[in-house]
Structures are given as structure tokens and as C-alpha cells.
Amino acid sequence: MSLYYDLVPTGIPGLDEVLGGGLIRGGRTYLISGETGTGKTLLSLSFLINGIYKYGEPGIYVSVDETYDQLMNGVRRFGWDLEALRENGYMEILIPEMDIIEKIREKDPITIAKSLVYTIADYSKTLNAQRLVIDPIAPLVTLEKDVQVLREYIRALVMGIEKEVGVTTIITTEIPTGAKVISRYGVEEFLAAGVFVMGGLAQTTEGDFKRYLFIRKMRWQAVQPTILEVEIQPKMGIVVKGPLKDVHIPFYALMM
Ligand SMILES: Nc1ncnc2c1ncn2[C@@H]1O[C@H](COP(=O)(O)OP(=O)(O)O)[C@@H](O)[C@H]1O
Ligand SMILES: [Mg+2]
């Protein structure tokens, strides 16, 4: 356990031990980055669902990546009943409809960020939320905007949430396939107190594939840069198996 900070256990089997207890409680932001299909959504949902089942801590999930029905169908197949958690006041799921997103995109990015912060703050108070996930961080702003504008938007959103919502927050960001970067807009990692890079698949010397994640940075926490083997288990979500052994990892993953 940390002597200095109150920590939020992720509840993800195998991960809190590596983190020395969990993530810092309160207005801190953590980043999960990775290519598509590497488990960013499942890791962030595992954080929320474990928070509810293991610690009784309500949480909010914000997404613009898929529709409400797509998310619900996906998680139901996975063995998670988010609808029940929502009805029982443990979870809020904020997914704007496409026509609303299009209207929002007409406004300027800083106005969008502010209004999102206040919307989330309202829900957070009602729910007494302790955990928040924004999956992914960017696309509420039209992607045609130049990268400087997108960075300002992300900065305003993250700093606004830390100040006005004040809960432990996970944001996700999608890295283009094969890109040797740890965030899409080049600003997310600097705003985050910690960064998890989902590494996708690594091949073992026996020839089978293993999923892994890389803990890239943990501010104020004595966590060694570590490559961990992870598994996706229905009902459980993401499970950390321990240090990754006997594998060939893509070169760029080690460079990061
Ligand atoms: N029931 C399941 N059992 C095992 N793996 C699954 C299951 N459902 C989805 N997956 C895996 O989870 C991955 C998708 O994870 P997801 O969190 O949506 O990725 P991301 O958000 O990074 O795009 C897919 O690669 C898929 O193989
Ligand atoms: Mg996703």
C-alpha cells in the first residue's frame, strides 16, 4: 500500500499487486492506449464493473465509439448486465445519439469540452460516482479539425474533469496500426498520471499467441516498466497473468 495516497483498486486480478494497490483516488487521469481490438474497452469496463461488484463504487461510462445497443449487445454476450447495474443506480452510461453528436460538432471544441465536463459532473453527483471512463477521448470533436485544436480540446476536457468531477478517470485513445507512438494526439500521455499500453498479441516460442499490456508510466508510484501477460475472460473481463515470458514481442512495443 502507498503511504502517501489513498488508492482505488482496479479490482483487476493480478494488476493491483503490480501497481502497489491501485490507482490514485480522486481527480487523476489514467490513459489506456493501443491499436484497435487490443482490449481497451474491456480493460476500462473491467475497472468500472470490478469497482461496483468488489468495492460498491458507482461509475460512469462515456462513449462515442458505438451505439448504446451495440455496446449492450456486446457486453451481454460477454456476460455483463450493464442494464441491471444502471437500473440499480450503480452505473451511468452516456452515449449520445449520432444526430446529437453532429449538432455538438458544429460548436467550438472548448465549448464542447466544457459542456461535457458539466454534464458528467451532474451525473457524477447524482450517482456519487468514484470512477469514470471516457472511451475514447477524442471523437466528440470532428476529426477534421487540426491536431492543435484537438489537443486543446483534450486538455480542456481532462483538466476540467479533474477539477469539476474529481474522480479517478480512465481515458482511452486508439493508436493507428503499426504507429510507433503511445497516443494518437501526442498530448494524452502528458496529461495522464499513468499510461497503460495494450500491446495486442505476442507470439511465444511455442508458436501460440498471448495478449499483453505494458505499464509505461505511473506518476508518484514505484512501478517498474513491466510487460504483463493478460487474458480476456468472459464475465471476468481483463485478467493479468503476471510478467510476460518466452515471447517474441514486436520491436516497436519495446521501444516505447
Ligand atoms: N467473449 C470473448 N472472449 C474472449 N475474447 C473476447 C470476447 N469478446 C471479445 N473478445 C476479444 O476482445 C477484443 C476486443 O476488445 P476491446 O476492448 O473491444 O478492444 P478495443 O477497445 O481496444 O478496440 C477482441 O480482440 C476480441 O478478440
Ligand atoms: Mg474500444
PDB file of C-alpha atoms and ligand atoms in Angstrom:
ATOM      1  CA  MET A   1       0.000   0.000   0.000  1.00  0.00           C
ATOM      2  CA  SER A   2       1.119   3.529  -0.698  1.00  0.00           C
ATOM      3  CA  LEU A   3       1.918   5.598   2.358  1.00  0.00           C
ATOM      4  CA  TYR A   4       1.119   8.822   0.590  1.00  0.00           C
ATOM      5  CA  TYR A   5      -2.021   8.353  -1.428  1.00  0.00           C
ATOM      6  CA  ASP A   6      -5.437   6.912  -0.995  1.00  0.00           C
ATOM      7  CA  LEU A   7      -5.669   4.347  -3.772  1.00  0.00           C
ATOM      8  CA  VAL A   8      -8.501   2.977  -5.880  1.00  0.00           C
ATOM      9  CA  PRO A   9      -8.004  -0.743  -6.504  1.00  0.00           C
ATOM     10  CA  THR A  10      -8.745  -1.582 -10.122  1.00  0.00           C
ATOM     11  CA  GLY A  11     -10.101  -4.926  -8.910  1.00  0.00           C
ATOM     12  CA  ILE A  12      -8.493  -6.477 -11.988  1.00  0.00           C
ATOM     13  CA  PRO A  13      -6.938  -9.766 -10.852  1.00  0.00           C
ATOM     14  CA  GLY A  14      -3.152  -9.506 -10.849  1.00  0.00           C
ATOM     15  CA  LEU A  15      -2.948  -5.786 -11.611  1.00  0.00           C
ATOM     16  CA  ASP A  16      -3.277  -4.085  -8.225  1.00  0.00           C
ATOM     17  CA  GLU A  17      -0.327  -6.071  -6.855  1.00  0.00           C
ATOM     18  CA  VAL A  18       1.838  -4.664  -9.645  1.00  0.00           C
ATOM     19  CA  LEU A  19       0.504  -1.139  -9.042  1.00  0.00           C
ATOM     20  CA  GLY A  20       1.219  -1.277  -5.319  1.00  0.00           C
ATOM     21  CA  GLY A  21      -2.502  -1.193  -4.522  1.00  0.00           C
ATOM     22  CA  GLY A  22      -4.193   0.574  -7.410  1.00  0.00           C
ATOM     23  CA  LEU A  23      -4.643   3.975  -8.996  1.00  0.00           C
ATOM     24  CA  ILE A  24      -4.568   7.279  -7.115  1.00  0.00           C
ATOM     25  CA  ARG A  25      -8.020   8.190  -5.816  1.00  0.00           C
ATOM     26  CA  GLY A  26      -9.624  11.475  -6.806  1.00  0.00           C
ATOM     27  CA  GLY A  27      -9.007  13.843  -9.683  1.00  0.00           C
ATOM     28  CA  ARG A  28      -6.394  11.846 -11.566  1.00  0.00           C
ATOM     29  CA  THR A  29      -6.488  10.649 -15.143  1.00  0.00           C
ATOM     30  CA  TYR A  30      -5.024   7.419 -16.483  1.00  0.00           C
ATOM     31  CA  LEU A  31      -4.585   6.574 -20.141  1.00  0.00           C
ATOM     32  CA  ILE A  32      -5.131   3.244 -21.867  1.00  0.00           C
ATOM     33  CA  SER A  33      -3.750   3.331 -25.372  1.00  0.00           C
ATOM     34  CA  GLY A  34      -3.454   0.667 -28.026  1.00  0.00           C
ATOM     35  CA  GLU A  35      -4.404  -0.399 -31.502  1.00  0.00           C
ATOM     36  CA  THR A  36      -7.936  -1.461 -32.313  1.00  0.00           C
ATOM     37  CA  GLY A  37      -9.097  -4.764 -30.790  1.00  0.00           C
ATOM     38  CA  THR A  38      -6.403  -4.860 -28.117  1.00  0.00           C
ATOM     39  CA  GLY A  39      -8.804  -4.705 -25.150  1.00  0.00           C
ATOM     40  CA  LYS A  40      -9.002  -1.006 -24.250  1.00  0.00           C
ATOM     41  CA  THR A  41     -12.772  -1.076 -23.884  1.00  0.00           C
ATOM     42  CA  LEU A  42     -12.720  -4.338 -21.924  1.00  0.00           C
ATOM     43  CA  LEU A  43      -9.993  -3.069 -19.570  1.00  0.00           C
ATOM     44  CA  SER A  44     -11.822   0.184 -18.887  1.00  0.00           C
ATOM     45  CA  LEU A  45     -15.149  -1.603 -18.364  1.00  0.00           C
ATOM     46  CA  SER A  46     -13.405  -4.114 -16.056  1.00  0.00           C
ATOM     47  CA  PHE A  47     -12.268  -1.162 -13.932  1.00  0.00           C
ATOM     48  CA  LEU A  48     -15.858   0.096 -13.630  1.00  0.00           C
ATOM     49  CA  ILE A  49     -17.533  -3.277 -13.111  1.00  0.00           C
ATOM     50  CA  ASN A  50     -14.996  -4.506 -10.554  1.00  0.00           C
ATOM     51  CA  GLY A  51     -15.419  -1.171  -8.800  1.00  0.00           C
ATOM     52  CA  ILE A  52     -19.121  -1.864  -8.435  1.00  0.00           C
ATOM     53  CA  TYR A  53     -19.070  -5.567  -7.578  1.00  0.00           C
ATOM     54  CA  LYS A  54     -15.964  -5.650  -5.392  1.00  0.00           C
ATOM     55  CA  TYR A  55     -15.986  -2.196  -3.787  1.00  0.00           C
ATOM     56  CA  GLY A  56     -19.526  -0.852  -4.148  1.00  0.00           C
ATOM     57  CA  GLU A  57     -18.216   2.214  -6.024  1.00  0.00           C
ATOM     58  CA  PRO A  58     -20.540   3.610  -8.701  1.00  0.00           C
ATOM     59  CA  GLY A  59     -19.072   4.599 -12.059  1.00  0.00           C
ATOM     60  CA  ILE A  60     -19.811   6.408 -15.314  1.00  0.00           C
ATOM     61  CA  TYR A  61     -19.025   5.163 -18.816  1.00  0.00           C
ATOM     62  CA  VAL A  62     -18.905   7.726 -21.629  1.00  0.00           C
ATOM     63  CA  SER A  63     -18.502   6.574 -25.218  1.00  0.00           C
ATOM     64  CA  VAL A  64     -18.965   7.806 -28.736  1.00  0.00           C
ATOM     65  CA  ASP A  65     -17.411   4.744 -30.325  1.00  0.00           C
ATOM     66  CA  GLU A  66     -20.521   2.616 -30.710  1.00  0.00           C
ATOM     67  CA  THR A  67     -24.252   2.944 -30.213  1.00  0.00           C
ATOM     68  CA  TYR A  68     -25.945   2.125 -26.914  1.00  0.00           C
ATOM     69  CA  ASP A  69     -27.472  -1.027 -28.432  1.00  0.00           C
ATOM     70  CA  GLN A  70     -24.161  -2.194 -29.891  1.00  0.00           C
ATOM     71  CA  LEU A  71     -22.467  -1.788 -26.518  1.00  0.00           C
ATOM     72  CA  MET A  72     -25.275  -3.572 -24.651  1.00  0.00           C
ATOM     73  CA  ASN A  73     -25.337  -6.475 -27.119  1.00  0.00           C
ATOM     74  CA  GLY A  74     -21.558  -6.829 -26.936  1.00  0.00           C
ATOM     75  CA  VAL A  75     -21.329  -6.816 -23.150  1.00  0.00           C
ATOM     76  CA  ARG A  76     -24.343  -9.136 -22.796  1.00  0.00           C
ATOM     77  CA  ARG A  77     -22.599 -11.718 -24.970  1.00  0.00           C
ATOM     78  CA  PHE A  78     -19.608 -11.229 -22.697  1.00  0.00           C
ATOM     79  CA  GLY A  79     -21.704 -11.990 -19.605  1.00  0.00           C
ATOM     80  CA  TRP A  80     -22.107  -8.480 -18.189  1.00  0.00           C
ATOM     81  CA  ASP A  81     -25.525  -6.998 -17.419  1.00  0.00           C
ATOM     82  CA  LEU A  82     -24.870  -3.248 -17.521  1.00  0.00           C
ATOM     83  CA  GLU A  83     -28.594  -2.535 -17.806  1.00  0.00           C
ATOM     84  CA  ALA A  84     -29.160  -4.018 -14.337  1.00  0.00           C
ATOM     85  CA  LEU A  85     -26.270  -2.015 -12.880  1.00  0.00           C
ATOM     86  CA  ARG A  86     -27.749   1.113 -14.407  1.00  0.00           C
ATOM     87  CA  GLU A  87     -31.241   0.404 -13.093  1.00  0.00           C
ATOM     88  CA  ASN A  88     -29.863  -0.197  -9.606  1.00  0.00           C
ATOM     89  CA  GLY A  89     -28.079   3.158  -9.567  1.00  0.00           C
ATOM     90  CA  TYR A  90     -24.507   1.856  -9.789  1.00  0.00           C
ATOM     91  CA  MET A  91     -23.669   2.877 -13.296  1.00  0.00           C
ATOM     92  CA  GLU A  92     -24.442   5.627 -15.765  1.00  0.00           C
ATOM     93  CA  ILE A  93     -23.832   5.063 -19.448  1.00  0.00           C
ATOM     94  CA  LEU A  94     -23.580   8.218 -21.554  1.00  0.00           C
ATOM     95  CA  ILE A  95     -23.658   7.572 -25.282  1.00  0.00           C
ATOM     96  CA  PRO A  96     -25.029  10.444 -27.372  1.00  0.00           C
ATOM     97  CA  GLU A  97     -27.072   9.619 -30.491  1.00  0.00           C
ATOM     98  CA  MET A  98     -25.463  10.320 -33.848  1.00  0.00           C
ATOM     99  CA  ASP A  99     -27.717  13.299 -34.645  1.00  0.00           C
ATOM    100  CA  ILE A 100     -26.802  14.881 -31.325  1.00  0.00           C
ATOM    101  CA  ILE A 101     -23.110  14.277 -31.996  1.00  0.00           C
ATOM    102  CA  GLU A 102     -23.453  16.017 -35.344  1.00  0.00           C
ATOM    103  CA  LYS A 103     -25.087  19.035 -33.682  1.00  0.00           C
ATOM    104  CA  ILE A 104     -22.414  19.113 -30.976  1.00  0.00           C
ATOM    105  CA  ARG A 105     -19.681  19.080 -33.619  1.00  0.00           C
ATOM    106  CA  GLU A 106     -20.882  22.374 -35.025  1.00  0.00           C
ATOM    107  CA  LYS A 107     -19.813  24.128 -31.826  1.00  0.00           C
ATOM    108  CA  ASP A 108     -16.281  25.117 -30.991  1.00  0.00           C
ATOM    109  CA  PRO A 109     -14.177  22.444 -29.261  1.00  0.00           C
ATOM    110  CA  ILE A 110     -13.628  24.285 -25.967  1.00  0.00           C
ATOM    111  CA  THR A 111     -17.377  24.864 -25.587  1.00  0.00           C
ATOM    112  CA  ILE A 112     -17.950  21.162 -26.264  1.00  0.00           C
ATOM    113  CA  ALA A 113     -15.349  20.172 -23.659  1.00  0.00           C
ATOM    114  CA  LYS A 114     -16.869  22.475 -21.031  1.00  0.00           C
ATOM    115  CA  SER A 115     -20.402  21.301 -21.587  1.00  0.00           C
ATOM    116  CA  LEU A 116     -19.259  17.670 -21.437  1.00  0.00           C
ATOM    117  CA  VAL A 117     -17.448  18.354 -18.153  1.00  0.00           C
ATOM    118  CA  TYR A 118     -20.568  19.884 -16.583  1.00  0.00           C
ATOM    119  CA  THR A 119     -22.815  17.112 -17.870  1.00  0.00           C
ATOM    120  CA  ILE A 120     -20.526  14.458 -16.405  1.00  0.00           C
ATOM    121  CA  ALA A 121     -20.206  16.423 -13.145  1.00  0.00           C
ATOM    122  CA  ASP A 122     -24.007  16.450 -12.786  1.00  0.00           C
ATOM    123  CA  TYR A 123     -24.310  12.716 -13.341  1.00  0.00           C
ATOM    124  CA  SER A 124     -21.382  12.113 -11.047  1.00  0.00           C
ATOM    125  CA  LYS A 125     -23.029  13.972  -8.163  1.00  0.00           C
ATOM    126  CA  THR A 126     -26.332  12.171  -8.609  1.00  0.00           C
ATOM    127  CA  LEU A 127     -24.634   8.774  -8.760  1.00  0.00           C
ATOM    128  CA  ASN A 128     -21.924   9.548  -6.188  1.00  0.00           C
ATOM    129  CA  ALA A 129     -19.510   8.211  -8.799  1.00  0.00           C
ATOM    130  CA  GLN A 130     -15.980   7.225  -7.791  1.00  0.00           C
ATOM    131  CA  ARG A 131     -14.831   6.087 -11.232  1.00  0.00           C
ATOM    132  CA  LEU A 132     -15.169   7.482 -14.736  1.00  0.00           C
ATOM    133  CA  VAL A 133     -14.257   6.130 -18.156  1.00  0.00           C
ATOM    134  CA  ILE A 134     -14.187   8.099 -21.409  1.00  0.00           C
ATOM    135  CA  ASP A 135     -13.738   5.597 -24.223  1.00  0.00           C
ATOM    136  CA  PRO A 136     -12.283   7.049 -26.414  1.00  0.00           C
ATOM    137  CA  ILE A 137     -11.282  10.585 -25.502  1.00  0.00           C
ATOM    138  CA  ALA A 138     -11.445  12.383 -28.838  1.00  0.00           C
ATOM    139  CA  PRO A 139     -14.228  11.854 -31.348  1.00  0.00           C
ATOM    140  CA  LEU A 140     -16.876  14.198 -29.919  1.00  0.00           C
ATOM    141  CA  VAL A 141     -14.950  16.838 -31.837  1.00  0.00           C
ATOM    142  CA  THR A 142     -14.864  16.477 -35.576  1.00  0.00           C
ATOM    143  CA  LEU A 143     -11.620  14.834 -36.603  1.00  0.00           C
ATOM    144  CA  GLU A 144     -11.202  17.253 -39.496  1.00  0.00           C
ATOM    145  CA  LYS A 145     -10.016  19.853 -37.014  1.00  0.00           C
ATOM    146  CA  ASP A 146      -6.263  20.300 -36.947  1.00  0.00           C
ATOM    147  CA  VAL A 147      -4.294  18.461 -34.312  1.00  0.00           C
ATOM    148  CA  GLN A 148      -3.587  21.622 -32.312  1.00  0.00           C
ATOM    149  CA  VAL A 149      -7.321  22.208 -31.851  1.00  0.00           C
ATOM    150  CA  LEU A 150      -7.871  18.567 -30.892  1.00  0.00           C
ATOM    151  CA  ARG A 151      -5.089  18.815 -28.322  1.00  0.00           C
ATOM    152  CA  GLU A 152      -6.666  21.922 -26.796  1.00  0.00           C
ATOM    153  CA  TYR A 153      -9.981  20.085 -26.615  1.00  0.00           C
ATOM    154  CA  ILE A 154      -8.428  17.053 -24.898  1.00  0.00           C
ATOM    155  CA  ARG A 155      -6.522  19.277 -22.477  1.00  0.00           C
ATOM    156  CA  ALA A 156      -9.671  21.244 -21.579  1.00  0.00           C
ATOM    157  CA  LEU A 157     -11.657  18.039 -21.138  1.00  0.00           C
ATOM    158  CA  VAL A 158      -9.101  16.253 -18.947  1.00  0.00           C
ATOM    159  CA  MET A 159      -8.296  19.277 -16.785  1.00  0.00           C
ATOM    160  CA  GLY A 160     -11.983  20.192 -16.478  1.00  0.00           C
ATOM    161  CA  ILE A 161     -12.848  16.680 -15.347  1.00  0.00           C
ATOM    162  CA  GLU A 162     -10.035  16.576 -12.795  1.00  0.00           C
ATOM    163  CA  LYS A 163     -11.233  19.874 -11.340  1.00  0.00           C
ATOM    164  CA  GLU A 164     -15.023  19.649 -11.611  1.00  0.00           C
ATOM    165  CA  VAL A 165     -15.697  15.908 -11.387  1.00  0.00           C
ATOM    166  CA  GLY A 166     -12.717  14.896  -9.263  1.00  0.00           C
ATOM    167  CA  VAL A 167     -12.970  11.116  -9.588  1.00  0.00           C
ATOM    168  CA  THR A 168     -10.399   8.586 -10.781  1.00  0.00           C
ATOM    169  CA  THR A 169     -10.704   8.669 -14.551  1.00  0.00           C
ATOM    170  CA  ILE A 170      -9.577   6.371 -17.333  1.00  0.00           C
ATOM    171  CA  ILE A 171      -9.431   7.711 -20.867  1.00  0.00           C
ATOM    172  CA  THR A 172      -8.666   5.543 -23.875  1.00  0.00           C
ATOM    173  CA  THR A 173      -7.016   6.507 -27.116  1.00  0.00           C
ATOM    174  CA  GLU A 174      -6.621   4.494 -30.274  1.00  0.00           C
ATOM    175  CA  ILE A 175      -3.236   4.239 -31.913  1.00  0.00           C
ATOM    176  CA  PRO A 176      -3.163   3.734 -35.679  1.00  0.00           C
ATOM    177  CA  THR A 177      -1.995   0.201 -36.526  1.00  0.00           C
ATOM    178  CA  GLY A 178       1.785  -0.035 -36.679  1.00  0.00           C
ATOM    179  CA  ALA A 179       2.418   3.527 -35.481  1.00  0.00           C
ATOM    180  CA  LYS A 180       5.345   3.862 -33.088  1.00  0.00           C
ATOM    181  CA  VAL A 181       3.537   6.211 -30.700  1.00  0.00           C
ATOM    182  CA  ILE A 182       1.728   5.826 -27.388  1.00  0.00           C
ATOM    183  CA  SER A 183      -1.080   8.266 -28.044  1.00  0.00           C
ATOM    184  CA  ARG A 184      -2.999   9.440 -31.043  1.00  0.00           C
ATOM    185  CA  TYR A 185      -2.823  13.178 -30.500  1.00  0.00           C
ATOM    186  CA  GLY A 186       0.537  13.349 -28.748  1.00  0.00           C
ATOM    187  CA  VAL A 187      -0.885  15.053 -25.671  1.00  0.00           C
ATOM    188  CA  GLU A 188      -2.844  12.389 -23.807  1.00  0.00           C
ATOM    189  CA  GLU A 189       0.204  10.786 -22.163  1.00  0.00           C
ATOM    190  CA  PHE A 190       1.383  14.108 -20.736  1.00  0.00           C
ATOM    191  CA  LEU A 191      -1.972  14.773 -19.101  1.00  0.00           C
ATOM    192  CA  ALA A 192      -2.151  11.300 -17.598  1.00  0.00           C
ATOM    193  CA  ALA A 193      -0.795  10.236 -14.209  1.00  0.00           C
ATOM    194  CA  GLY A 194      -0.243   6.785 -15.672  1.00  0.00           C
ATOM    195  CA  VAL A 195      -0.235   5.063 -19.023  1.00  0.00           C
ATOM    196  CA  PHE A 196      -1.162   1.504 -19.922  1.00  0.00           C
ATOM    197  CA  VAL A 197      -0.302   0.454 -23.464  1.00  0.00           C
ATOM    198  CA  MET A 198      -2.333  -2.515 -24.688  1.00  0.00           C
ATOM    199  CA  GLY A 199       0.093  -4.480 -26.790  1.00  0.00           C
ATOM    200  CA  GLY A 200      -2.153  -6.797 -28.725  1.00  0.00           C
ATOM    201  CA  LEU A 201      -0.693 -10.208 -29.444  1.00  0.00           C
ATOM    202  CA  ALA A 202       2.804 -11.565 -28.935  1.00  0.00           C
ATOM    203  CA  GLN A 203       3.921 -14.947 -30.244  1.00  0.00           C
ATOM    204  CA  THR A 204       5.540 -17.399 -27.837  1.00  0.00           C
ATOM    205  CA  THR A 205       8.494 -19.601 -28.674  1.00  0.00           C
ATOM    206  CA  GLU A 206       5.964 -22.455 -28.816  1.00  0.00           C
ATOM    207  CA  GLY A 207       4.061 -20.599 -31.512  1.00  0.00           C
ATOM    208  CA  ASP A 208       0.862 -19.617 -29.689  1.00  0.00           C
ATOM    209  CA  PHE A 209      -0.266 -16.054 -29.130  1.00  0.00           C
ATOM    210  CA  LYS A 210      -0.540 -14.139 -25.905  1.00  0.00           C
ATOM    211  CA  ARG A 211      -2.082 -10.777 -25.154  1.00  0.00           C
ATOM    212  CA  TYR A 212      -0.021  -8.327 -23.194  1.00  0.00           C
ATOM    213  CA  LEU A 213      -0.032  -4.870 -21.727  1.00  0.00           C
ATOM    214  CA  PHE A 214       2.802  -2.558 -20.905  1.00  0.00           C
ATOM    215  CA  ILE A 215       2.799  -0.200 -17.930  1.00  0.00           C
ATOM    216  CA  ARG A 216       4.564   2.762 -19.392  1.00  0.00           C
ATOM    217  CA  LYS A 217       4.352   5.385 -16.654  1.00  0.00           C
ATOM    218  CA  MET A 218       2.930   5.688 -13.121  1.00  0.00           C
ATOM    219  CA  ARG A 219       3.499   9.085 -11.588  1.00  0.00           C
ATOM    220  CA  TRP A 220       4.351   9.004  -7.851  1.00  0.00           C
ATOM    221  CA  GLN A 221       4.141   5.252  -7.789  1.00  0.00           C
ATOM    222  CA  ALA A 222       7.116   2.918  -7.646  1.00  0.00           C
ATOM    223  CA  VAL A 223       6.103   0.759 -10.575  1.00  0.00           C
ATOM    224  CA  GLN A 224       8.824  -0.683 -12.772  1.00  0.00           C
ATOM    225  CA  PRO A 225       8.153  -0.566 -16.512  1.00  0.00           C
ATOM    226  CA  THR A 226       6.627  -4.008 -16.906  1.00  0.00           C
ATOM    227  CA  ILE A 227       5.240  -6.145 -19.693  1.00  0.00           C
ATOM    228  CA  LEU A 228       2.372  -8.221 -18.378  1.00  0.00           C
ATOM    229  CA  GLU A 229       0.543 -11.118 -19.928  1.00  0.00           C
ATOM    230  CA  VAL A 230      -3.226 -10.554 -19.955  1.00  0.00           C
ATOM    231  CA  GLU A 231      -6.218 -12.713 -20.771  1.00  0.00           C
ATOM    232  CA  ILE A 232      -9.757 -11.820 -21.726  1.00  0.00           C
ATOM    233  CA  GLN A 233     -12.155 -13.996 -19.763  1.00  0.00           C
ATOM    234  CA  PRO A 234     -15.931 -13.804 -20.235  1.00  0.00           C
ATOM    235  CA  LYS A 235     -17.690 -12.493 -17.076  1.00  0.00           C
ATOM    236  CA  MET A 236     -14.285 -11.543 -15.569  1.00  0.00           C
ATOM    237  CA  GLY A 237     -13.071  -9.140 -18.232  1.00  0.00           C
ATOM    238  CA  ILE A 238      -9.338  -8.481 -18.288  1.00  0.00           C
ATOM    239  CA  VAL A 239      -7.172 -10.684 -16.075  1.00  0.00           C
ATOM    240  CA  VAL A 240      -3.429 -10.097 -15.543  1.00  0.00           C
ATOM    241  CA  LYS A 241      -1.436 -13.347 -15.502  1.00  0.00           C
ATOM    242  CA  GLY A 242       1.986 -11.975 -14.493  1.00  0.00           C
ATOM    243  CA  PRO A 243       5.151 -10.950 -16.336  1.00  0.00           C
ATOM    244  CA  LEU A 244       5.166 -11.995 -19.983  1.00  0.00           C
ATOM    245  CA  LYS A 245       7.686 -14.797 -20.604  1.00  0.00           C
ATOM    246  CA  ASP A 246       9.184 -16.620 -23.574  1.00  0.00           C
ATOM    247  CA  VAL A 247       7.843 -14.430 -26.313  1.00  0.00           C
ATOM    248  CA  HIS A 248       8.890 -12.517 -29.353  1.00  0.00           C
ATOM    249  CA  ILE A 249       7.459  -9.042 -28.927  1.00  0.00           C
ATOM    250  CA  PRO A 250       7.202  -6.674 -31.866  1.00  0.00           C
ATOM    251  CA  PHE A 251      10.256  -4.436 -31.770  1.00  0.00           C
ATOM    252  CA  TYR A 252       8.350  -1.152 -31.635  1.00  0.00           C
ATOM    253  CA  ALA A 253       6.478  -2.224 -28.500  1.00  0.00           C
ATOM    254  CA  LEU A 254       9.761  -2.390 -26.609  1.00  0.00           C
ATOM    255  CA  MET A 255      10.932   0.930 -27.997  1.00  0.00           C
ATOM    256  CA  MET A 256       8.059   2.876 -26.477  1.00  0.00           C
TER     257      MET A 256
HETATM  258  N1  LIG B   1     -16.213 -13.363 -25.199  1.00  0.00           N
HETATM  259  C1  LIG B   1     -14.943 -13.099 -25.500  1.00  0.00           C
HETATM  260  N2  LIG B   1     -13.966 -13.940 -25.133  1.00  0.00           N
HETATM  261  C2  LIG B   1     -12.686 -13.709 -25.436  1.00  0.00           C
HETATM  262  N3  LIG B   1     -12.267 -12.607 -26.077  1.00  0.00           N
HETATM  263  C3  LIG B   1     -13.189 -11.733 -26.466  1.00  0.00           C
HETATM  264  C4  LIG B   1     -14.573 -11.909 -26.186  1.00  0.00           C
HETATM  265  N4  LIG B   1     -15.244 -10.867 -26.696  1.00  0.00           N
HETATM  266  C5  LIG B   1     -14.322 -10.062 -27.253  1.00  0.00           C
HETATM  267  N5  LIG B   1     -13.088 -10.574 -27.125  1.00  0.00           N
HETATM  268  C6  LIG B   1     -11.836 -10.006 -27.625  1.00  0.00           C
HETATM  269  O1  LIG B   1     -11.730  -8.695 -27.127  1.00  0.00           O
HETATM  270  C7  LIG B   1     -11.125  -7.879 -28.112  1.00  0.00           C
HETATM  271  C8  LIG B   1     -11.863  -6.545 -28.197  1.00  0.00           C
HETATM  272  O2  LIG B   1     -11.531  -5.836 -27.089  1.00  0.00           O
HETATM  273  P1  LIG B   1     -11.951  -4.323 -26.992  1.00  0.00           P
HETATM  274  O3  LIG B   1     -11.820  -3.978 -25.554  1.00  0.00           O
HETATM  275  O4  LIG B   1     -13.242  -4.057 -27.641  1.00  0.00           O
HETATM  276  O5  LIG B   1     -10.778  -3.659 -27.857  1.00  0.00           O
HETATM  277  P2  LIG B   1     -10.530  -2.134 -28.175  1.00  0.00           P
HETATM  278  O6  LIG B   1     -11.445  -1.321 -27.329  1.00  0.00           O
HETATM  279  O7  LIG B   1      -9.067  -1.941 -27.854  1.00  0.00           O
HETATM  280  O8  LIG B   1     -10.779  -1.982 -29.648  1.00  0.00           O
HETATM  281  C9  LIG B   1     -11.258  -8.545 -29.424  1.00  0.00           C
HETATM  282  O9  LIG B   1      -9.960  -8.668 -29.972  1.00  0.00           O
HETATM  283  C10 LIG B   1     -11.832  -9.901 -29.113  1.00  0.00           C
HETATM  284  O10 LIG B   1     -10.978 -10.893 -29.630  1.00  0.00           O
HETATM  285 MG    MG B   2     -12.896   0.077 -27.821  1.00  0.00          MG
END
